[in-house]
Tab-separated table of C-alpha atoms in Angstrom:
chain	number	residue	atom	x	y	z
A	43	ASP	CA	18.201	-8.614	3.378
A	44	ALA	CA	14.522	-9.282	2.811
A	45	GLY	CA	12.315	-6.293	2.225
A	46	ILE	CA	11.781	-3.464	-0.168
A	47	THR	CA	14.587	-1.117	-1.130
A	48	GLN	CA	14.810	2.031	-3.188
A	49	SER	CA	17.776	3.646	-4.862
A	50	PRO	CA	19.057	6.235	-4.878
A	51	ARG	CA	17.808	7.653	-1.590
A	52	TYR	CA	18.573	11.206	-2.721
A	53	LYS	CA	18.908	12.590	-6.226
A	54	ILE	CA	19.426	16.058	-7.622
A	55	THR	CA	18.971	16.545	-11.340
A	56	GLU	CA	18.289	19.289	-13.847
A	57	THR	CA	15.219	20.100	-15.860
A	58	GLY	CA	15.021	18.036	-19.035
A	59	ARG	CA	17.233	15.191	-17.862
A	60	GLN	CA	16.100	11.586	-17.697
A	61	VAL	CA	16.051	10.038	-14.240
A	62	THR	CA	15.306	6.471	-13.189
A	63	LEU	CA	14.330	5.549	-9.660
A	64	MET	CA	14.820	1.937	-8.727
A	65	CYS	CA	12.674	-0.285	-6.543
A	66	HIS	CA	13.458	-3.856	-5.528
A	67	GLN	CA	11.509	-6.264	-3.318
A	68	THR	CA	12.503	-9.699	-2.123
A	69	TRP	CA	9.082	-11.068	-1.112
A	70	SER	CA	7.979	-12.046	-4.632
A	71	HIS	CA	4.914	-9.863	-4.139
A	72	SER	CA	2.716	-9.668	-7.208
A	73	TYR	CA	1.732	-6.040	-6.843
A	74	MET	CA	4.036	-3.036	-6.827
A	75	PHE	CA	3.208	0.644	-6.618
A	76	TRP	CA	4.810	4.044	-7.074
A	77	TYR	CA	3.581	7.020	-5.050
A	78	ARG	CA	4.729	10.575	-4.702
A	79	GLN	CA	4.392	12.591	-1.510
A	80	ASP	CA	4.071	16.338	-1.707
A	81	LEU	CA	3.251	18.898	0.948
A	82	GLY	CA	-0.469	19.522	0.872
A	83	HIS	CA	-1.228	16.468	-1.235
A	84	GLY	CA	-0.358	13.441	0.833
A	85	LEU	CA	0.428	10.257	-1.067
A	86	ARG	CA	-0.674	10.069	-4.686
A	87	LEU	CA	-0.458	6.968	-6.836
A	88	ILE	CA	1.590	7.328	-10.019
A	89	TYR	CA	1.584	3.800	-11.473
A	90	TYR	CA	1.054	0.285	-10.256
A	91	SER	CA	1.731	-3.188	-11.528
A	92	ALA	CA	-0.196	-6.403	-10.910
A	93	ALA	CA	2.535	-8.701	-12.231
A	94	ALA	CA	5.507	-8.736	-14.554
A	95	ASP	CA	4.673	-6.961	-17.810
A	96	ILE	CA	1.344	-5.662	-16.436
A	97	THR	CA	1.201	-1.996	-15.462
A	98	ASP	CA	-1.570	0.514	-14.985
A	99	LYS	CA	-1.897	4.249	-14.467
A	100	GLY	CA	-2.687	5.778	-11.126
A	101	GLU	CA	-3.884	9.256	-10.258
A	102	VAL	CA	-0.865	11.241	-11.531
A	103	PRO	CA	0.902	9.280	-14.326
A	104	ASP	CA	1.824	12.126	-16.690
A	105	GLY	CA	5.566	12.543	-17.194
A	106	TYR	CA	6.410	9.094	-15.840
A	107	VAL	CA	7.150	5.737	-17.419
A	108	VAL	CA	7.327	2.366	-15.690
A	109	SER	CA	8.331	-1.132	-16.649
A	110	ARG	CA	8.240	-4.467	-14.914
A	111	SER	CA	10.263	-7.100	-16.714
A	112	LYS	CA	10.954	-8.997	-13.459
A	113	THR	CA	8.618	-9.526	-10.516
A	114	GLU	CA	11.088	-8.096	-8.025
A	115	ASN	CA	11.904	-4.823	-9.815
A	116	PHE	CA	9.722	-1.860	-10.675
A	117	PRO	CA	11.737	1.102	-11.983
A	118	LEU	CA	10.167	4.529	-12.418
A	119	THR	CA	11.554	6.781	-15.155
A	120	LEU	CA	11.092	10.498	-15.562
A	121	GLU	CA	11.855	10.886	-19.249
A	122	SER	CA	12.342	14.661	-19.125
A	123	ALA	CA	12.320	15.887	-15.552
A	124	THR	CA	10.436	19.055	-14.640
A	125	ARG	CA	10.564	21.146	-11.451
A	126	SER	CA	7.034	20.041	-10.604
A	127	GLN	CA	8.372	16.499	-10.251
A	128	THR	CA	10.461	17.527	-7.257
A	129	SER	CA	9.012	15.246	-4.599
A	130	VAL	CA	9.581	12.269	-2.343
A	131	TYR	CA	8.867	9.038	-4.191
A	132	PHE	CA	7.777	5.870	-2.417
A	133	CYS	CA	7.664	2.404	-3.855
A	134	ALA	CA	5.413	-0.195	-2.236
A	135	SER	CA	4.540	-3.830	-2.750
A	136	SER	CA	1.745	-6.160	-1.687
A	137	GLU	CA	1.020	-9.827	-2.041
A	138	GLY	CA	-2.289	-9.224	-3.790
A	139	GLY	CA	-4.251	-6.358	-5.237
A	140	GLN	CA	-7.118	-6.264	-2.771
A	141	SER	CA	-7.233	-3.395	-0.324
A	142	THR	CA	-6.983	-5.990	2.473
A	143	ASP	CA	-3.503	-6.871	1.199
A	144	THR	CA	-1.122	-4.769	3.230
A	145	GLN	CA	1.157	-2.527	1.230
A	146	TYR	CA	4.762	-2.428	2.403
A	147	PHE	CA	6.611	0.757	1.596
A	148	GLY	CA	10.243	1.401	0.808
A	149	PRO	CA	12.201	4.184	2.546
A	150	GLY	CA	11.637	6.681	-0.251
A	151	THR	CA	13.733	8.645	-2.746
A	152	ARG	CA	13.957	12.404	-2.361
A	153	LEU	CA	14.220	13.885	-5.855
A	154	THR	CA	15.056	17.515	-6.511
A	155	VAL	CA	14.752	18.894	-10.031
A	156	LEU	CA	16.603	22.193	-10.518
B	149	ASP	CA	-11.844	16.739	-5.677
B	150	GLN	CA	-10.366	15.051	-2.643
B	151	GLN	CA	-12.081	11.771	-1.854
B	152	VAL	CA	-10.303	11.286	1.479
B	153	LYS	CA	-9.907	14.324	3.686
B	154	GLN	CA	-7.827	14.847	6.793
B	155	ASN	CA	-8.685	18.397	7.718
B	156	SER	CA	-6.247	18.772	10.594
B	157	PRO	CA	-2.671	19.100	9.308
B	158	SER	CA	-1.289	18.794	12.814
B	159	LEU	CA	-2.246	17.795	16.348
B	160	SER	CA	-0.393	18.203	19.613
B	161	VAL	CA	-1.204	16.014	22.626
B	162	GLN	CA	0.239	15.535	26.094
B	163	GLU	CA	1.843	12.177	26.858
B	164	GLY	CA	-0.646	9.818	28.491
B	165	ARG	CA	-3.694	11.568	27.060
B	166	ILE	CA	-5.880	10.459	24.172
B	167	SER	CA	-5.031	11.378	20.575
B	168	ILE	CA	-7.936	11.529	18.134
B	169	LEU	CA	-7.195	11.789	14.445
B	170	ASN	CA	-10.074	12.342	12.073
B	171	CYS	CA	-10.744	11.420	8.470
B	172	ASP	CA	-13.706	12.068	6.183
B	173	TYR	CA	-14.470	10.511	2.830
B	174	THR	CA	-16.818	11.385	0.022
B	175	ASN	CA	-16.945	8.252	-2.140
B	176	SER	CA	-19.806	6.031	-0.985
B	177	MET	CA	-18.197	3.069	-2.764
B	178	PHE	CA	-15.368	3.014	-0.221
B	179	ASP	CA	-15.816	0.085	2.123
B	180	TYR	CA	-12.358	-0.541	3.515
B	181	PHE	CA	-10.299	1.941	5.458
B	182	LEU	CA	-6.741	1.933	6.711
B	183	TRP	CA	-4.386	4.043	8.772
B	184	TYR	CA	-0.694	4.260	7.984
B	185	LYS	CA	1.954	5.812	10.188
B	186	LYS	CA	5.052	7.543	8.854
B	187	TYR	CA	8.215	8.589	10.633
B	188	PRO	CA	10.620	11.109	9.029
B	189	ALA	CA	12.939	9.631	6.389
B	190	GLU	CA	11.030	6.329	6.420
B	191	GLY	CA	8.237	4.872	4.342
B	192	PRO	CA	4.693	4.622	5.712
B	193	THR	CA	3.847	1.496	7.699
B	194	PHE	CA	0.429	-0.097	8.088
B	195	LEU	CA	-1.170	0.540	11.467
B	196	ILE	CA	-4.776	-0.622	11.570
B	197	SER	CA	-7.743	-1.143	9.264
B	198	ILE	CA	-11.500	-1.480	9.366
B	199	SER	CA	-14.078	-2.913	7.027
B	200	SER	CA	-17.428	-1.222	6.550
B	201	ILE	CA	-19.214	-4.200	8.111
B	202	LYS	CA	-17.763	-3.096	11.442
B	203	ASP	CA	-17.946	0.167	13.325
B	204	LYS	CA	-14.928	-0.396	15.544
B	205	ASN	CA	-11.615	-2.201	15.402
B	206	GLU	CA	-9.119	-2.294	18.234
B	207	ASP	CA	-5.445	-3.239	18.352
B	208	GLY	CA	-3.729	-2.498	21.619
B	209	ARG	CA	-3.613	1.245	22.187
B	210	PHE	CA	-5.075	1.933	18.748
B	211	THR	CA	-8.781	1.921	17.941
B	212	VAL	CA	-10.439	2.944	14.710
B	213	PHE	CA	-14.096	3.971	14.668
B	214	LEU	CA	-16.187	4.112	11.525
B	215	ASN	CA	-19.400	6.104	11.100
B	216	LYS	CA	-20.711	5.134	7.668
B	217	SER	CA	-23.702	7.445	7.707
B	218	ALA	CA	-21.420	10.416	8.341
B	219	LYS	CA	-18.667	9.058	6.063
B	220	HIS	CA	-16.267	9.619	8.917
B	221	LEU	CA	-13.608	7.603	10.655
B	222	SER	CA	-11.319	8.347	13.525
B	223	LEU	CA	-8.192	6.849	15.038
B	224	HIS	CA	-7.887	6.914	18.812
B	225	ILE	CA	-4.558	6.382	20.519
B	226	VAL	CA	-4.759	5.765	24.264
B	227	PRO	CA	-2.535	6.463	26.067
B	228	SER	CA	-0.414	8.544	23.722
B	229	GLN	CA	3.335	8.054	23.911
B	230	PRO	CA	6.200	10.191	22.549
B	231	GLY	CA	7.035	7.379	20.100
B	232	ASP	CA	3.616	7.913	18.522
B	233	SER	CA	4.802	11.244	17.139
B	234	ALA	CA	4.567	10.758	13.382
B	235	VAL	CA	2.436	11.611	10.360
B	236	TYR	CA	-0.726	9.522	10.142
B	237	PHE	CA	-2.355	8.869	6.776
B	238	CYS	CA	-5.918	7.746	6.355
B	239	ALA	CA	-6.588	5.628	3.237
B	240	ALA	CA	-9.693	4.141	1.660
B	241	SER	CA	-10.611	1.681	-1.028
B	242	ALA	CA	-13.482	-0.315	-2.450
B	243	GLU	CA	-12.724	-3.776	-1.081
B	244	SER	CA	-15.028	-5.424	-3.535
B	245	GLY	CA	-12.879	-4.414	-6.460
B	246	ASN	CA	-9.212	-4.084	-7.286
B	247	THR	CA	-9.290	-0.329	-6.796
B	248	PRO	CA	-6.103	1.329	-5.591
B	249	LEU	CA	-5.909	2.957	-2.181
B	250	VAL	CA	-6.729	6.654	-1.976
B	251	PHE	CA	-4.788	8.490	0.728
B	252	GLY	CA	-5.542	11.619	2.678
B	253	LYS	CA	-3.010	14.407	3.104
B	254	GLY	CA	-1.934	13.227	6.536
B	255	THR	CA	-2.006	14.612	10.075
B	256	ARG	CA	1.216	15.267	11.963
B	257	LEU	CA	0.848	14.120	15.576
B	258	SER	CA	3.213	15.451	18.217
B	259	VAL	CA	3.074	13.814	21.632
B	260	ILE	CA	4.679	16.030	24.217
B	261	ALA	CA	6.350	14.465	27.237
């Protein structure tokens, strides 16, 4: 199916473990984004990517690593998960990087770090 | 410091009446503004946008008003329907550059039948 998907949808892990959240889009959009949504903070940008092998930090990048070896995939890795990284994570993609380019969001991954 | 502020965490409106959601911004470089709508367990979806060269943009029941001097925008929904119950995020960016969107904290709208 065309669109943007995230996996897993729910994940429980323990402090110190490595976790990778997957994001896949079928539109061949150039830009992809990772956000986290927390109560009282709204949506905050973690990392974004303008194309394969091009990534850039957002507002809250600490503790996260991204890669983009293929246009359609943009995995987000928490190298050593902390309780403060308990959140809902949204991946998004857009055709271009201008604000007029609509961002299309995935359904989200709810991550709990114990 | 928050650059995009939605000071009302929640709003309750009767079906058929007008819903007004407010958003304030502090960065004078912002010149493009968007509203996203989010249902539970789903990702946000784009609703409507406005460029700073306009003061109003309308799409069906949804209208966004921009007051640049006050650094304020509002989303009007008329008439409100129960299906409009969702969290609404205001977002802003500098259209002239490749600056990422900055989102507000969101306002939860409940439309009561």
